[in-house]
Coordinates of C-alpha atoms in Angstrom, one line a residue:
L1 CA 42.7 57.9 85.8
A2 CA 40.5 55.7 83.7
V3 CA 43.0 52.8 83.8
A4 CA 43.1 53.0 87.6
T5 CA 39.4 53.2 88.1
N6 CA 37.9 50.8 85.5
G7 CA 37.6 47.9 87.9
L8 CA 40.1 45.7 85.9
Y9 CA 43.4 47.2 87.2
D10 CA 46.0 44.8 88.4
A11 CA 49.4 46.2 89.4
S12 CA 51.1 42.9 88.9
V13 CA 50.2 42.9 85.2
Y14 CA 52.0 46.2 84.7
R15 CA 55.1 45.0 86.7
K16 CA 55.1 41.8 84.6
C17 CA 54.9 43.8 81.4
A18 CA 57.8 46.0 82.5
G19 CA 59.9 43.0 83.2
I20 CA 59.1 41.5 79.8
L21 CA 60.0 44.7 78.1
Q22 CA 63.3 44.9 79.9
R23 CA 64.2 41.2 79.3
T24 CA 63.3 41.1 75.7
Q25 CA 64.6 44.6 74.8
V26 CA 61.7 45.0 72.4
V27 CA 61.9 48.8 73.1
D28 CA 64.7 51.0 74.2
A29 CA 65.5 51.8 77.8
A30 CA 63.8 55.2 77.6
K31 CA 60.5 53.7 76.6
V32 CA 60.8 51.1 79.4
A33 CA 61.4 53.9 81.9
A34 CA 58.4 55.8 80.5
F35 CA 56.3 52.7 80.9
D36 CA 57.5 52.2 84.5
S37 CA 56.6 55.8 85.2
F38 CA 53.2 55.3 83.8
A39 CA 52.7 52.1 85.7
Q40 CA 53.7 53.9 89.0
T41 CA 51.3 56.8 88.3
V42 CA 48.5 54.4 87.7
E43 CA 49.3 52.4 90.9
D44 CA 49.4 55.7 92.9
L45 CA 46.0 56.8 91.4
F46 CA 44.5 53.3 92.1
K47 CA 45.7 53.5 95.8
S48 CA 44.4 57.0 96.2
N49 CA 41.0 56.1 94.6
T50 CA 40.7 53.0 96.8
Q51 CA 41.5 55.1 100.0
D52 CA 39.0 57.8 98.9
E53 CA 36.2 55.2 98.6
A54 CA 37.2 53.6 101.9
M55 CA 37.0 56.9 103.7
L56 CA 33.4 57.4 102.4
G57 CA 32.2 54.4 104.3
D58 CA 28.9 52.7 103.2
I59 CA 28.1 54.2 99.8
P60 CA 24.3 54.2 98.9
D61 CA 23.5 51.5 96.3
E62 CA 22.0 54.0 93.9
F63 CA 25.4 55.7 93.7
M64 CA 27.2 52.5 92.7
D65 CA 27.9 51.4 89.2
P66 CA 25.9 48.2 88.7
L67 CA 28.6 46.6 86.6
L68 CA 31.7 47.2 88.6
W69 CA 30.1 48.1 91.9
Q70 CA 32.1 51.2 92.5
L71 CA 31.1 54.8 93.1
M72 CA 29.9 56.5 89.9
K73 CA 31.7 59.7 89.0
E74 CA 29.8 60.5 85.8
P75 CA 26.5 58.6 85.7
V76 CA 24.8 58.2 82.3
T77 CA 21.5 56.7 81.4
L78 CA 21.3 54.0 78.7
P79 CA 18.3 53.8 76.3
S80 CA 17.2 50.7 78.4
G81 CA 16.9 53.0 81.4
Y82 CA 19.8 51.5 83.3
V83 CA 22.3 54.0 84.9
V84 CA 26.0 53.3 84.8
D85 CA 29.3 55.2 85.1
R86 CA 30.4 56.7 81.7
A87 CA 33.9 55.2 82.1
T88 CA 32.5 51.7 82.7
I89 CA 30.1 51.7 79.7
T90 CA 32.7 53.3 77.4
Q91 CA 35.2 50.5 78.3
H92 CA 32.5 47.9 77.7
L93 CA 31.6 49.5 74.3
M94 CA 35.2 49.2 73.1
N95 CA 34.8 45.4 73.3
D96 CA 31.1 44.9 72.7
A97 CA 28.7 47.5 71.0
S98 CA 25.7 46.4 73.0
D99 CA 23.8 47.3 76.1
P100 CA 25.2 45.0 78.8
F101 CA 21.8 44.6 80.4
T102 CA 19.6 44.0 77.3
R103 CA 22.2 43.1 74.6
S104 CA 20.6 45.5 72.2
P105 CA 22.9 47.6 70.0
L106 CA 24.4 50.6 71.8
T107 CA 26.8 53.4 70.9
V108 CA 28.5 56.2 73.0
D109 CA 26.2 58.7 71.2
Q110 CA 23.2 57.1 72.9
L111 CA 24.5 57.7 76.5
V112 CA 22.5 60.5 78.2
P113 CA 24.3 62.3 81.1
N114 CA 22.4 62.0 84.3
A115 CA 23.1 65.4 85.8
A116 CA 20.6 65.1 88.7
L117 CA 22.2 61.9 89.9
K118 CA 25.7 63.3 89.5
A119 CA 24.7 66.3 91.6
Q120 CA 23.3 64.0 94.3
I121 CA 26.5 61.9 94.4
Q122 CA 28.7 65.0 94.6
A123 CA 26.6 66.4 97.4
W124 CA 26.8 63.1 99.3
V125 CA 30.5 62.9 98.8
A126 CA 31.0 66.5 100.0
A127 CA 28.9 65.7 103.1
Q128 CA 31.0 62.7 103.9
H129 CA 34.2 64.8 103.8
K130 CA 32.9 67.2 106.5

């Protein structure tokens, strides 16, 4: 699910990779088939997630991740006070061990779950599905 919801997903990249794997025969056919299956699963999850967000309509700004501008599923508070989705900041920290807002050093251990905001988001989503 993280691959499909990290804001960087592009189905064409996966299709291109599958084609390269087949053409170059770098891996055996079973691994190419497994990759194709994975790519299809990710694409299905991406479409489902996109449809879910579309059905919610206008999402309140305070529920949106400020970096990728998508609904937060697991909001966490950074030491700087900014709130982002855990998946977003975890992905960022894999590439750059700093707070994206202040550039100060940051690790996953410093992320504080924001249970109150998560409950508000879940309640709002539930109300939209009624």
